[in-house]
Amino acid sequence: MRFQFFSITLFVMWLVTSCAPKITETQNYVHFHGSPSKGKILMVVSSPSVSKQTGWPIGFWAAELTHPMRVFQEAGYEIELVSTNGGDLFMDSYSDPRDKSGYSAHDVISLGYLQKKEFNDLLKNTKKLTEVDSKDFVSIFLVGGQGPMYTYKGNMDLQNLFTSFYEAKKPVAAVCHSTTILLETKLSNGDLLVKGKTWTGFADAEEEYADKAVGQKIQPYRIEEEAKKLKDTNFKVAAPFSSYAIRDGLLITGQQQNSGEAAAKLLVESLSRR
């Protein structure tokens, strides 16, 4: 009986492994083999920059790329990755699960992706966001991090790209500090995209926590504080660092790095309704 049970167990393990979908990376997009693609989702990340507040090298937050990416891939979508300026990418050090700070050591999803050559290749020599056409994608997802507070702020190319998806009736998503573009992104009629919308982003309480943790002000401004100055829009936040995402029509927003998966799932649900 023991031998029979062992043989069956080995067969099941082989079957699961051999039938598991395989990920392929080609020219900064990835997809699953074995099933038809449901379309491509454009993921935008910040190119490397330097914080004028701290002097730190900054870029994107790892979990805000990997966690949504996993949701999209498992749902059958291809991913194409572009950046604000093109070229090689840099993840915020505190978001790297291998960083000596240990801040993101619990992020096993990012750690798993970082073990894969194809994922690391994906972060190299990215296209600039102006080199893609929104018509080739079913949706857009903006990855946050510390970089967006500089590279997304005032970026008309990114605002226009985001609006082109929205006005084409395609769902659009932004998480954490990437929601900074919603403070100023306008539709073709001149209205703010968030006019009449309920949305979220990095909270003042979370900024306060981060500032105290490092002993200085990290960000040049605070998204919640600026959002509260806007008329005819409703900015909401949940408990600090909880998973929180909002869908209001075609607009999907996530509060911070722990909300990327929730925002991605709302995006997949929106796409399934089309």
Tab-separated table of C-alpha atoms in Angstrom:
chain	number	residue	atom	x	y	z
A	1	MET	CA	0.000	0.000	0.000
A	2	ARG	CA	2.783	2.431	0.893
A	3	PHE	CA	4.498	1.872	-2.462
A	4	GLN	CA	1.213	2.330	-4.319
A	5	PHE	CA	0.452	5.579	-2.438
A	6	PHE	CA	3.968	6.858	-3.108
A	7	SER	CA	3.659	6.050	-6.831
A	8	ILE	CA	0.310	7.846	-7.096
A	9	THR	CA	1.709	10.881	-5.274
A	10	LEU	CA	4.679	11.072	-7.636
A	11	PHE	CA	2.369	10.816	-10.657
A	12	VAL	CA	0.132	13.638	-9.388
A	13	MET	CA	3.163	15.844	-8.720
A	14	TRP	CA	4.488	15.160	-12.242
A	15	LEU	CA	1.085	15.876	-13.770
A	16	VAL	CA	0.697	19.210	-11.965
A	17	THR	CA	4.231	20.294	-12.865
A	18	SER	CA	4.023	19.281	-16.515
A	19	CYS	CA	0.637	20.916	-17.045
A	20	ALA	CA	1.467	24.190	-15.308
A	21	PRO	CA	1.460	27.163	-17.674
A	22	LYS	CA	4.902	28.455	-18.614
A	23	ILE	CA	5.786	32.136	-18.766
A	24	THR	CA	7.621	33.515	-21.764
A	25	GLU	CA	9.218	36.970	-22.044
A	26	THR	CA	9.732	38.638	-25.400
A	27	GLN	CA	10.662	42.288	-25.891
A	28	ASN	CA	9.284	43.457	-22.548
A	29	TYR	CA	6.015	41.589	-22.567
A	30	VAL	CA	5.102	38.284	-20.971
A	31	HIS	CA	2.338	35.766	-21.433
A	32	PHE	CA	1.261	32.234	-20.564
A	33	HIS	CA	1.618	29.342	-22.978
A	34	GLY	CA	-1.158	26.838	-23.373
A	35	SER	CA	-4.195	29.119	-23.640
A	36	PRO	CA	-5.289	31.942	-25.936
A	37	SER	CA	-4.380	35.430	-24.743
A	38	LYS	CA	-7.252	37.624	-23.598
A	39	GLY	CA	-5.333	40.689	-24.707
A	40	LYS	CA	-2.463	42.857	-23.508
A	41	ILE	CA	-2.394	45.072	-20.430
A	42	LEU	CA	0.047	47.974	-20.466
A	43	MET	CA	1.922	48.393	-17.181
A	44	VAL	CA	3.739	51.699	-16.725
A	45	VAL	CA	6.572	52.188	-14.262
A	46	SER	CA	8.770	55.095	-13.298
A	47	SER	CA	12.201	55.346	-14.825
A	48	PRO	CA	15.045	55.831	-12.304
A	49	SER	CA	15.295	59.242	-10.686
A	50	VAL	CA	16.810	60.882	-7.609
A	51	SER	CA	14.698	62.268	-4.787
A	52	LYS	CA	15.216	65.981	-4.237
A	53	GLN	CA	14.010	65.459	-0.666
A	54	THR	CA	16.303	62.636	0.428
A	55	GLY	CA	18.950	62.349	-2.281
A	56	TRP	CA	18.067	58.660	-2.641
A	57	PRO	CA	18.000	56.887	-5.992
A	58	ILE	CA	14.327	56.087	-6.575
A	59	GLY	CA	12.173	54.189	-9.037
A	60	PHE	CA	9.235	51.771	-8.785
A	61	TRP	CA	7.912	49.674	-5.890
A	62	ALA	CA	8.457	45.967	-6.542
A	63	ALA	CA	5.190	44.614	-5.105
A	64	GLU	CA	3.159	47.095	-7.119
A	65	LEU	CA	4.522	45.481	-10.262
A	66	THR	CA	4.774	41.815	-9.306
A	67	HIS	CA	1.528	41.333	-7.386
A	68	PRO	CA	-0.726	42.811	-10.110
A	69	MET	CA	1.369	41.076	-12.786
A	70	ARG	CA	0.660	37.706	-11.198
A	71	VAL	CA	-3.090	38.454	-11.143
A	72	PHE	CA	-3.082	39.483	-14.803
A	73	GLN	CA	-0.999	36.512	-15.953
A	74	GLU	CA	-3.119	33.992	-14.073
A	75	ALA	CA	-6.235	35.552	-15.621
A	76	GLY	CA	-4.767	34.989	-19.093
A	77	TYR	CA	-3.574	38.466	-20.067
A	78	GLU	CA	-0.260	39.393	-21.642
A	79	ILE	CA	1.777	42.149	-20.016
A	80	GLU	CA	3.822	44.825	-21.728
A	81	LEU	CA	6.063	46.960	-19.571
A	82	VAL	CA	7.022	50.532	-20.450
A	83	SER	CA	8.575	53.384	-18.486
A	84	THR	CA	8.520	57.151	-18.413
A	85	ASN	CA	11.868	57.543	-20.193
A	86	GLY	CA	12.640	54.039	-21.433
A	87	GLY	CA	15.768	52.051	-20.615
A	88	ASP	CA	16.720	49.992	-17.566
A	89	LEU	CA	14.587	50.167	-14.433
A	90	PHE	CA	15.392	50.512	-10.740
A	91	MET	CA	13.225	49.335	-7.850
A	92	ASP	CA	13.055	51.291	-4.617
A	93	SER	CA	15.513	49.598	-2.273
A	94	TYR	CA	13.008	49.241	0.559
A	95	SER	CA	10.722	47.317	-1.814
A	96	ASP	CA	13.398	44.752	-2.706
A	97	PRO	CA	12.848	41.649	-0.515
A	98	ARG	CA	16.618	41.019	-0.653
A	99	ASP	CA	17.478	44.449	0.769
A	100	LYS	CA	19.392	44.420	4.066
A	101	SER	CA	16.756	46.670	5.659
A	102	GLY	CA	14.363	43.702	5.688
A	103	TYR	CA	11.438	46.081	5.075
A	104	SER	CA	9.946	43.872	2.332
A	105	ALA	CA	11.449	40.545	3.358
A	106	HIS	CA	7.932	39.105	3.639
A	107	ASP	CA	7.208	39.764	-0.045
A	108	VAL	CA	7.646	36.227	-1.331
A	109	ILE	CA	5.850	37.023	-4.607
A	110	SER	CA	8.434	39.622	-5.604
A	111	LEU	CA	11.217	37.357	-4.366
A	112	GLY	CA	9.926	34.579	-6.594
A	113	TYR	CA	9.808	36.816	-9.662
A	114	LEU	CA	13.315	38.086	-8.966
A	115	GLN	CA	14.648	34.531	-9.191
A	116	LYS	CA	13.497	34.338	-12.812
A	117	LYS	CA	15.823	35.471	-15.586
A	118	GLU	CA	12.891	36.431	-17.807
A	119	PHE	CA	11.570	38.835	-15.174
A	120	ASN	CA	14.947	40.490	-14.677
A	121	ASP	CA	15.292	40.780	-18.449
A	122	LEU	CA	11.889	42.478	-18.489
A	123	LEU	CA	13.330	45.325	-16.406
A	124	LYS	CA	16.042	46.053	-18.945
A	125	ASN	CA	15.855	48.345	-21.950
A	126	THR	CA	12.138	49.119	-21.616
A	127	LYS	CA	10.299	51.158	-24.216
A	128	LYS	CA	9.384	54.739	-23.467
A	129	LEU	CA	5.648	55.131	-22.908
A	130	THR	CA	5.369	57.343	-26.001
A	131	GLU	CA	6.431	54.398	-28.171
A	132	VAL	CA	3.210	52.442	-27.663
A	133	ASP	CA	-0.332	52.866	-28.959
A	134	SER	CA	-3.266	52.517	-26.567
A	135	LYS	CA	-5.211	50.775	-29.344
A	136	ASP	CA	-2.981	47.713	-28.898
A	137	PHE	CA	-4.042	47.184	-25.269
A	138	VAL	CA	-7.187	46.384	-23.343
A	139	SER	CA	-6.206	48.379	-20.259
A	140	ILE	CA	-3.484	50.374	-18.516
A	141	PHE	CA	-2.099	49.932	-14.997
A	142	LEU	CA	0.203	52.502	-13.382
A	143	VAL	CA	2.772	51.113	-10.943
A	144	GLY	CA	3.710	53.357	-8.035
A	145	GLY	CA	6.792	53.814	-5.893
A	146	GLN	CA	8.810	56.868	-4.945
A	147	GLY	CA	9.735	57.722	-8.531
A	148	PRO	CA	6.226	58.723	-9.699
A	149	MET	CA	6.186	61.732	-7.375
A	150	TYR	CA	8.799	63.201	-9.725
A	151	THR	CA	8.454	61.329	-13.022
A	152	TYR	CA	4.630	61.194	-13.197
A	153	LYS	CA	4.054	64.670	-11.799
A	154	GLY	CA	3.406	67.078	-14.678
A	155	ASN	CA	4.034	64.322	-17.240
A	156	MET	CA	1.653	65.266	-20.058
A	157	ASP	CA	2.646	62.252	-22.164
A	158	LEU	CA	1.522	59.942	-19.372
A	159	GLN	CA	-1.630	61.954	-18.679
A	160	ASN	CA	-2.596	61.870	-22.353
A	161	LEU	CA	-1.922	58.125	-22.575
A	162	PHE	CA	-4.026	57.447	-19.482
A	163	THR	CA	-6.852	59.610	-20.817
A	164	SER	CA	-6.752	57.896	-24.211
A	165	PHE	CA	-7.593	54.581	-22.525
A	166	TYR	CA	-10.313	56.114	-20.374
A	167	GLU	CA	-12.009	57.916	-23.240
A	168	ALA	CA	-11.859	54.725	-25.322
A	169	LYS	CA	-14.020	53.129	-22.587
A	170	LYS	CA	-11.194	50.919	-21.360
A	171	PRO	CA	-10.658	50.427	-17.603
A	172	VAL	CA	-7.699	52.339	-16.147
A	173	ALA	CA	-5.877	51.737	-12.867
A	174	ALA	CA	-3.321	53.473	-10.656
A	175	VAL	CA	-1.940	52.479	-7.261
A	176	CYS	CA	-0.097	54.186	-4.434
A	177	HIS	CA	1.994	57.225	-5.485
A	178	SER	CA	1.113	56.692	-9.142
A	179	THR	CA	-2.277	58.210	-8.301
A	180	THR	CA	-0.487	61.562	-8.241
A	181	ILE	CA	-1.342	61.938	-11.943
A	182	LEU	CA	-5.034	62.071	-11.009
A	183	LEU	CA	-4.429	65.395	-9.262
A	184	GLU	CA	-4.072	67.025	-12.682
A	185	THR	CA	-5.109	64.631	-15.484
A	186	LYS	CA	-7.888	66.128	-17.585
A	187	LEU	CA	-10.298	64.764	-20.161
A	188	SER	CA	-10.614	66.222	-23.639
A	189	ASN	CA	-13.505	68.408	-22.408
A	190	GLY	CA	-11.195	70.064	-19.862
A	191	ASP	CA	-12.673	68.381	-16.773
A	192	LEU	CA	-10.461	66.549	-14.317
A	193	LEU	CA	-10.738	62.811	-14.859
A	194	VAL	CA	-11.589	62.411	-11.156
A	195	LYS	CA	-14.459	64.916	-11.287
A	196	GLY	CA	-17.432	63.213	-9.643
A	197	LYS	CA	-15.303	60.157	-8.818
A	198	THR	CA	-14.428	58.397	-5.584
A	199	TRP	CA	-10.807	57.323	-5.523
A	200	THR	CA	-7.839	56.608	-3.270
A	201	GLY	CA	-4.064	56.841	-3.089
A	202	PHE	CA	-1.224	57.037	-0.593
A	203	ALA	CA	-2.644	58.427	2.655
A	204	ASP	CA	-1.323	61.264	4.791
A	205	ALA	CA	-1.157	58.891	7.778
A	206	GLU	CA	1.065	56.567	5.760
A	207	GLU	CA	3.335	59.428	4.726
A	208	GLU	CA	3.588	60.415	8.398
A	209	TYR	CA	4.583	56.895	9.356
A	210	ALA	CA	7.227	56.706	6.634
A	211	ASP	CA	8.667	60.108	7.538
A	212	LYS	CA	9.010	59.137	11.192
A	213	ALA	CA	10.584	55.798	10.275
A	214	VAL	CA	13.476	57.474	8.428
A	215	GLY	CA	13.587	60.682	10.464
A	216	GLN	CA	12.891	63.123	7.641
A	217	LYS	CA	10.281	64.211	5.124
A	218	ILE	CA	10.400	61.819	2.184
A	219	GLN	CA	7.938	63.194	-0.356
A	220	PRO	CA	7.803	66.724	-1.823
A	221	TYR	CA	4.009	66.835	-1.276
A	222	ARG	CA	1.229	64.541	-0.088
A	223	ILE	CA	-1.396	63.117	-2.425
A	224	GLU	CA	-4.256	63.024	0.081
A	225	GLU	CA	-3.595	66.590	1.169
A	226	GLU	CA	-3.579	67.817	-2.432
A	227	ALA	CA	-6.622	65.723	-3.392
A	228	LYS	CA	-8.664	67.292	-0.596
A	229	LYS	CA	-8.113	70.678	-2.251
A	230	LEU	CA	-9.856	69.559	-5.451
A	231	LYS	CA	-13.512	70.351	-6.004
A	232	ASP	CA	-16.174	67.834	-7.012
A	233	THR	CA	-14.180	64.718	-6.181
A	234	ASN	CA	-14.144	62.281	-3.255
A	235	PHE	CA	-10.780	61.000	-2.014
A	236	LYS	CA	-11.080	58.159	0.513
A	237	VAL	CA	-8.544	56.131	2.471
A	238	ALA	CA	-8.768	53.075	4.703
A	239	ALA	CA	-6.646	52.093	7.718
A	240	PRO	CA	-2.936	52.718	7.100
A	241	PHE	CA	-1.239	50.056	4.974
A	242	SER	CA	-4.360	47.917	4.640
A	243	SER	CA	-5.340	46.431	1.296
A	244	TYR	CA	-7.808	48.924	-0.153
A	245	ALA	CA	-8.921	49.524	-3.718
A	246	ILE	CA	-11.841	51.408	-5.243
A	247	ARG	CA	-13.590	51.013	-8.583
A	248	ASP	CA	-15.710	53.930	-9.754
A	249	GLY	CA	-16.826	53.315	-13.299
A	250	LEU	CA	-13.750	52.779	-15.460
A	251	LEU	CA	-11.382	54.212	-12.832
A	252	ILE	CA	-9.664	51.834	-10.406
A	253	THR	CA	-7.317	53.041	-7.676
A	254	GLY	CA	-5.349	51.350	-4.896
A	255	GLN	CA	-4.182	53.019	-1.692
A	256	GLN	CA	-0.591	51.785	-1.400
A	257	GLN	CA	1.805	48.890	-1.980
A	258	ASN	CA	-0.459	46.410	-0.185
A	259	SER	CA	-3.337	47.250	-2.524
A	260	GLY	CA	-1.875	46.290	-5.898
A	261	GLU	CA	-3.414	42.825	-5.970
A	262	ALA	CA	-6.840	44.153	-4.969
A	263	ALA	CA	-6.712	46.819	-7.681
A	264	ALA	CA	-5.595	44.248	-10.267
A	265	LYS	CA	-8.483	41.946	-9.394
A	266	LEU	CA	-10.952	44.809	-9.841
A	267	LEU	CA	-9.376	45.498	-13.217
A	268	VAL	CA	-9.725	41.870	-14.314
A	269	GLU	CA	-13.367	41.918	-13.186
A	270	SER	CA	-13.969	45.068	-15.226
A	271	LEU	CA	-12.407	43.488	-18.303
A	272	SER	CA	-14.515	40.338	-17.895
A	273	ARG	CA	-17.660	42.470	-18.100
A	274	ARG	CA	-16.744	43.967	-21.449
